[in-house]
């Protein structure tokens, strides 16, 4: 038709643009990863639905570029993976998180367990575990237990199940707990689930979005909660945004809720000021 030429041109232009942006980001990322000053960490509370208590949080990375401004991890994490920068970035996140947890422990802070996202690349090589081992051992040498959790995805585990199981076994020996993130979206068959050393399942936001009005999403959510219960695994609903969702999930016996309804991810200072209002009924 009449517009084909123009559409093609727009597409071509966007491709160039996205490639340029990728190059810009990878260059900036390399530079930012010399002193890590442009990065910081935010923490999003997980609420125990039966009690309203907050003792856990997920840590999420933030990057504020001096010229480009805030760049979403959804954009730069895949680029860090593609250009083999992710391992060092994860190392920084883990070290910072462990340091923060040590400070919190000293002051008897309400957050006692933090989960860190592991990249889908993590299970590609056995050697990737040694960085985690070192960080955990150093922290233990400095005294006390460490309630660190790792969030992994089904897809990364299923890529090479045998190697992932071996690596997960090593991580469990360090007393780390494992959460299966974005559950329901990946390739995993439910039959594999009982063989994985998983402590917690996180129901993906795309299902929670449909609760309680859409039948399909609601049925899947109910099924995942029942499945987790029958396997003795705790379950988190992610992306809870409304009171209605909160009440529904609580009624179903979902163990934890995480999402904007309770709290946005916050820096350490804002998180502390939240303590007064943190009880959810
Ligand atoms: P994720 O692990 O599934 O993290 C949840 C994302 O949902 C976060 O986005 C969080 O801010 C957002 N979120 C939480 N509650 C709500 C809600 O109620 N509504 C909506 N609309 N969103 C909500 P964020 O921080 O932009 O991170 C996006 C993704 O980037 C993460 O998805 C994770 O895959 C990745 N990521 C973030 N930080 C790290 C990190 O330190 N390391 C690695 N490897 N990946 C990270
Ligand atoms: Ca996560
Ligand atoms: Ca998730
Ligand atoms: Ca997600």
XYZ file of N, CA, C and O in Angstrom, residues 138-218:
324
model
N 33.138 -14.619 53.570
C 33.663 -13.399 54.191
C 32.699 -12.847 55.225
O 33.098 -12.424 56.306
N 31.428 -12.856 54.879
C 30.432 -12.321 55.802
C 30.344 -13.182 57.063
O 30.245 -12.654 58.175
N 30.405 -14.495 56.883
C 30.333 -15.382 58.039
C 31.550 -15.201 58.947
O 31.434 -15.252 60.170
N 32.713 -14.947 58.322
C 33.924 -14.689 59.113
C 33.767 -13.443 59.968
O 34.288 -13.360 61.069
N 33.046 -12.470 59.430
C 32.823 -11.236 60.196
C 31.782 -11.439 61.301
O 31.490 -10.531 62.043
N 31.217 -12.613 61.352
C 30.333 -12.957 62.470
C 28.867 -13.085 62.104
O 28.329 -12.296 61.339
N 28.222 -14.090 62.652
C 26.768 -14.202 62.526
C 26.265 -14.921 61.300
O 27.018 -15.207 60.368
N 24.972 -15.227 61.315
C 24.372 -15.883 60.159
C 23.956 -14.819 59.147
O 23.852 -13.648 59.467
N 23.688 -15.289 57.963
C 23.334 -14.387 56.887
C 22.063 -14.945 56.249
O 22.074 -16.041 55.714
N 20.965 -14.192 56.333
C 19.719 -14.681 55.743
C 19.553 -14.131 54.335
O 18.719 -13.278 54.080
N 20.385 -14.672 53.465
C 20.383 -14.207 52.085
C 19.576 -15.173 51.230
O 19.673 -16.390 51.394
N 18.767 -14.602 50.323
C 17.979 -15.425 49.408
C 18.372 -15.066 47.979
O 18.692 -13.928 47.692
N 18.338 -16.042 47.085
C 18.629 -15.785 45.682
C 17.371 -16.023 44.861
O 16.681 -17.026 45.060
N 17.047 -15.099 43.978
C 15.900 -15.278 43.082
C 16.415 -15.747 41.729
O 17.240 -15.093 41.102
N 15.908 -16.886 41.297
C 16.331 -17.444 40.017
C 15.089 -17.662 39.151
O 13.973 -17.655 39.664
N 15.300 -17.866 37.855
C 14.140 -18.120 36.995
C 14.146 -19.567 36.505
O 15.194 -20.191 36.390
N 12.938 -20.040 36.225
C 12.780 -21.414 35.737
C 13.591 -21.639 34.467
O 14.250 -22.657 34.306
N 13.504 -20.664 33.564
C 14.145 -20.801 32.261
C 15.650 -21.039 32.403
O 16.218 -21.889 31.727
N 16.283 -20.301 33.301
C 17.738 -20.439 33.455
C 18.097 -21.808 34.022
O 19.143 -22.356 33.707
N 17.217 -22.366 34.834
C 17.469 -23.677 35.428
C 17.261 -24.777 34.386
O 18.035 -25.732 34.294
N 16.203 -24.628 33.582
C 15.851 -25.672 32.621
C 16.830 -25.749 31.448
O 16.889 -26.761 30.755
N 17.595 -24.690 31.242
C 18.574 -24.667 30.157
C 19.561 -25.828 30.281
O 19.951 -26.441 29.297
N 20.014 -26.057 31.504
C 20.876 -27.212 31.768
C 20.565 -27.685 33.183
O 21.196 -27.264 34.147
N 19.559 -28.524 33.259
C 18.995 -28.910 34.552
C 20.036 -29.568 35.453
O 20.117 -29.274 36.646
N 20.853 -30.419 34.875
C 21.821 -31.170 35.671
C 22.826 -30.227 36.343
O 23.074 -30.317 37.541
N 23.377 -29.322 35.536
C 24.358 -28.379 36.085
C 23.703 -27.449 37.110
O 24.258 -27.175 38.169
N 22.493 -26.984 36.782
C 21.798 -26.073 37.694
C 21.517 -26.752 39.033
O 21.701 -26.143 40.093
N 21.122 -28.028 38.988
C 20.846 -28.762 40.235
C 22.106 -28.883 41.086
O 22.064 -28.703 42.307
N 23.209 -29.155 40.433
C 24.487 -29.264 41.140
C 24.838 -27.916 41.784
O 25.191 -27.836 42.961
N 24.691 -26.844 41.002
C 25.039 -25.509 41.512
C 24.086 -25.067 42.625
O 24.497 -24.432 43.594
N 22.821 -25.405 42.478
C 21.845 -25.057 43.520
C 22.158 -25.797 44.821
O 22.030 -25.249 45.913
N 22.612 -27.053 44.681
C 23.016 -27.835 45.848
C 24.137 -27.137 46.607
O 24.110 -27.045 47.840
N 25.107 -26.617 45.864
C 26.221 -25.874 46.487
C 25.713 -24.637 47.220
O 26.153 -24.339 48.330
N 24.791 -23.929 46.585
C 24.268 -22.696 47.190
C 23.471 -23.010 48.460
O 23.544 -22.284 49.449
N 22.743 -24.114 48.417
C 21.975 -24.520 49.603
C 22.907 -24.872 50.766
O 22.570 -24.639 51.923
N 24.076 -25.430 50.434
C 25.050 -25.769 51.486
C 25.584 -24.524 52.176
O 26.063 -24.593 53.307
N 25.505 -23.393 51.496
C 25.925 -22.124 52.103
C 24.801 -21.542 52.970
O 24.896 -20.424 53.429
N 23.717 -22.307 53.114
C 22.536 -21.867 53.883
C 21.770 -20.746 53.197
O 21.035 -19.995 53.852
N 21.956 -20.608 51.903
C 21.155 -19.620 51.171
C 19.800 -20.245 50.862
O 19.691 -21.452 50.688
N 18.756 -19.416 50.796
C 17.468 -19.941 50.364
C 17.230 -19.503 48.913
O 17.807 -18.516 48.443
N 16.397 -20.270 48.225
C 16.202 -20.057 46.790
C 14.729 -19.756 46.500
O 13.838 -20.474 46.945
N 14.510 -18.684 45.748
C 13.156 -18.344 45.292
C 13.078 -18.544 43.782
O 14.007 -18.192 43.059
N 11.982 -19.125 43.322
C 11.767 -19.274 41.884
C 10.907 -18.102 41.427
O 9.728 -17.997 41.771
N 11.534 -17.186 40.669
C 10.937 -15.915 40.273
C 10.052 -16.085 39.032
O 10.235 -17.039 38.271
N 9.117 -15.169 38.834
C 8.306 -15.120 37.609
C 7.618 -16.454 37.329
O 7.483 -16.871 36.173
N 7.219 -17.144 38.385
C 6.725 -18.508 38.195
C 5.457 -18.539 37.341
O 4.541 -17.746 37.518
N 5.442 -19.498 36.408
C 4.296 -19.660 35.527
C 4.566 -19.150 34.119
O 3.832 -19.470 33.198
N 5.628 -18.351 33.963
C 5.911 -17.777 32.642
C 6.957 -18.583 31.888
O 7.129 -18.425 30.694
N 7.694 -19.427 32.591
C 8.861 -20.075 31.971
C 8.546 -21.369 31.286
O 7.394 -21.706 31.030
N 9.590 -22.105 31.003
C 9.462 -23.341 30.240
C 9.277 -24.544 31.152
O 9.065 -25.643 30.682
N 9.397 -24.316 32.443
C 9.492 -25.464 33.335
C 8.217 -26.272 33.332
O 7.112 -25.751 33.297
N 8.374 -27.565 33.379
C 7.209 -28.400 33.578
C 7.082 -28.591 35.073
O 8.060 -28.632 35.803
N 5.861 -28.705 35.514
C 5.610 -28.821 36.942
C 6.263 -30.068 37.526
O 6.563 -30.132 38.697
N 6.502 -31.056 36.648
C 7.102 -32.293 37.144
C 8.519 -32.053 37.676
O 8.971 -32.746 38.567
N 9.203 -31.054 37.094
C 10.559 -30.764 37.567
C 10.559 -30.083 38.926
O 11.522 -30.153 39.663
N 9.472 -29.426 39.218
C 9.434 -28.561 40.396
C 9.779 -29.306 41.678
O 10.501 -28.810 42.523
N 9.284 -30.526 41.790
C 9.527 -31.228 43.052
C 10.976 -31.679 43.210
O 11.397 -32.014 44.302
N 11.734 -31.654 42.127
C 13.145 -32.027 42.221
C 14.045 -30.823 42.497
O 15.220 -30.983 42.807
N 13.500 -29.629 42.350
C 14.321 -28.433 42.558
C 14.342 -28.057 44.041
O 13.312 -28.102 44.705
N 15.520 -27.669 44.557
C 15.602 -27.297 45.973
C 15.121 -25.854 46.203
O 15.874 -24.976 46.559
N 13.830 -25.662 46.002
C 13.241 -24.329 46.041
C 12.572 -24.091 47.394
O 11.872 -24.962 47.899
N 12.789 -22.917 47.976
C 12.159 -22.586 49.253
C 10.909 -21.752 49.067
O 10.046 -21.692 49.928
N 10.848 -21.051 47.940
C 9.749 -20.115 47.754
C 9.421 -19.953 46.267
O 10.298 -20.018 45.420
N 8.144 -19.807 45.975
C 7.691 -19.577 44.596
C 7.152 -18.173 44.501
O 6.375 -17.737 45.344
N 7.531 -17.444 43.458
C 6.968 -16.112 43.250
C 6.034 -16.151 42.047
O 6.476 -16.370 40.918
N 4.756 -15.954 42.291
C 3.776 -15.980 41.202
C 3.959 -14.720 40.375
O 3.945 -13.600 40.911
N 4.110 -14.889 39.074
C 4.397 -13.748 38.210
C 3.280 -12.712 38.228
O 2.088 -13.046 38.284
N 3.692 -11.454 38.117
C 2.760 -10.326 38.120
C 1.663 -10.444 37.052
O 0.530 -10.014 37.271
N 1.985 -11.048 35.917
C 0.994 -11.135 34.832
C -0.255 -11.908 35.278
O -1.357 -11.635 34.790
N -0.099 -12.853 36.201
C -1.267 -13.572 36.734
C -1.971 -12.746 37.809
O -3.197 -12.690 37.851
N -1.166 -12.116 38.670
C -1.739 -11.315 39.760
C -2.560 -10.157 39.193
O -3.604 -9.796 39.740
N -2.103 -9.604 38.064
C -2.830 -8.517 37.379
C -4.287 -8.901 37.108
O -5.161 -8.050 37.051
N -4.543 -10.185 36.874
C -5.872 -10.650 36.467
C -6.758 -11.054 37.649
O -7.921 -11.408 37.478
N -6.162 -11.025 38.847
C -6.888 -11.398 40.069
C -7.659 -10.194 40.602
O -7.102 -9.099 40.673
N -8.931 -10.333 40.990
C -9.749 -11.537 40.975
C -10.767 -11.567 39.822
O -11.599 -12.459 39.822
N -10.676 -10.654 38.860
C -11.769 -10.520 37.892
C -11.673 -11.465 36.703
O -12.669 -11.939 36.193
N -10.441 -11.719 36.251
C -10.296 -12.618 35.112
C -10.212 -14.066 35.608
O -9.423 -14.389 36.490
N -11.053 -14.916 35.030
C -11.147 -16.299 35.509
C -9.854 -17.077 35.337
O -9.440 -17.825 36.212
N -9.227 -16.879 34.182
C -8.047 -17.667 33.860
C -6.889 -17.349 34.818
O -6.333 -18.233 35.451
N -6.570 -16.057 34.923
C -5.467 -15.646 35.798
C -5.718 -16.020 37.244
O -4.803 -16.437 37.968
N -6.974 -15.896 37.645
C -7.331 -16.230 39.028
C -7.188 -17.721 39.279
O -6.648 -18.141 40.309
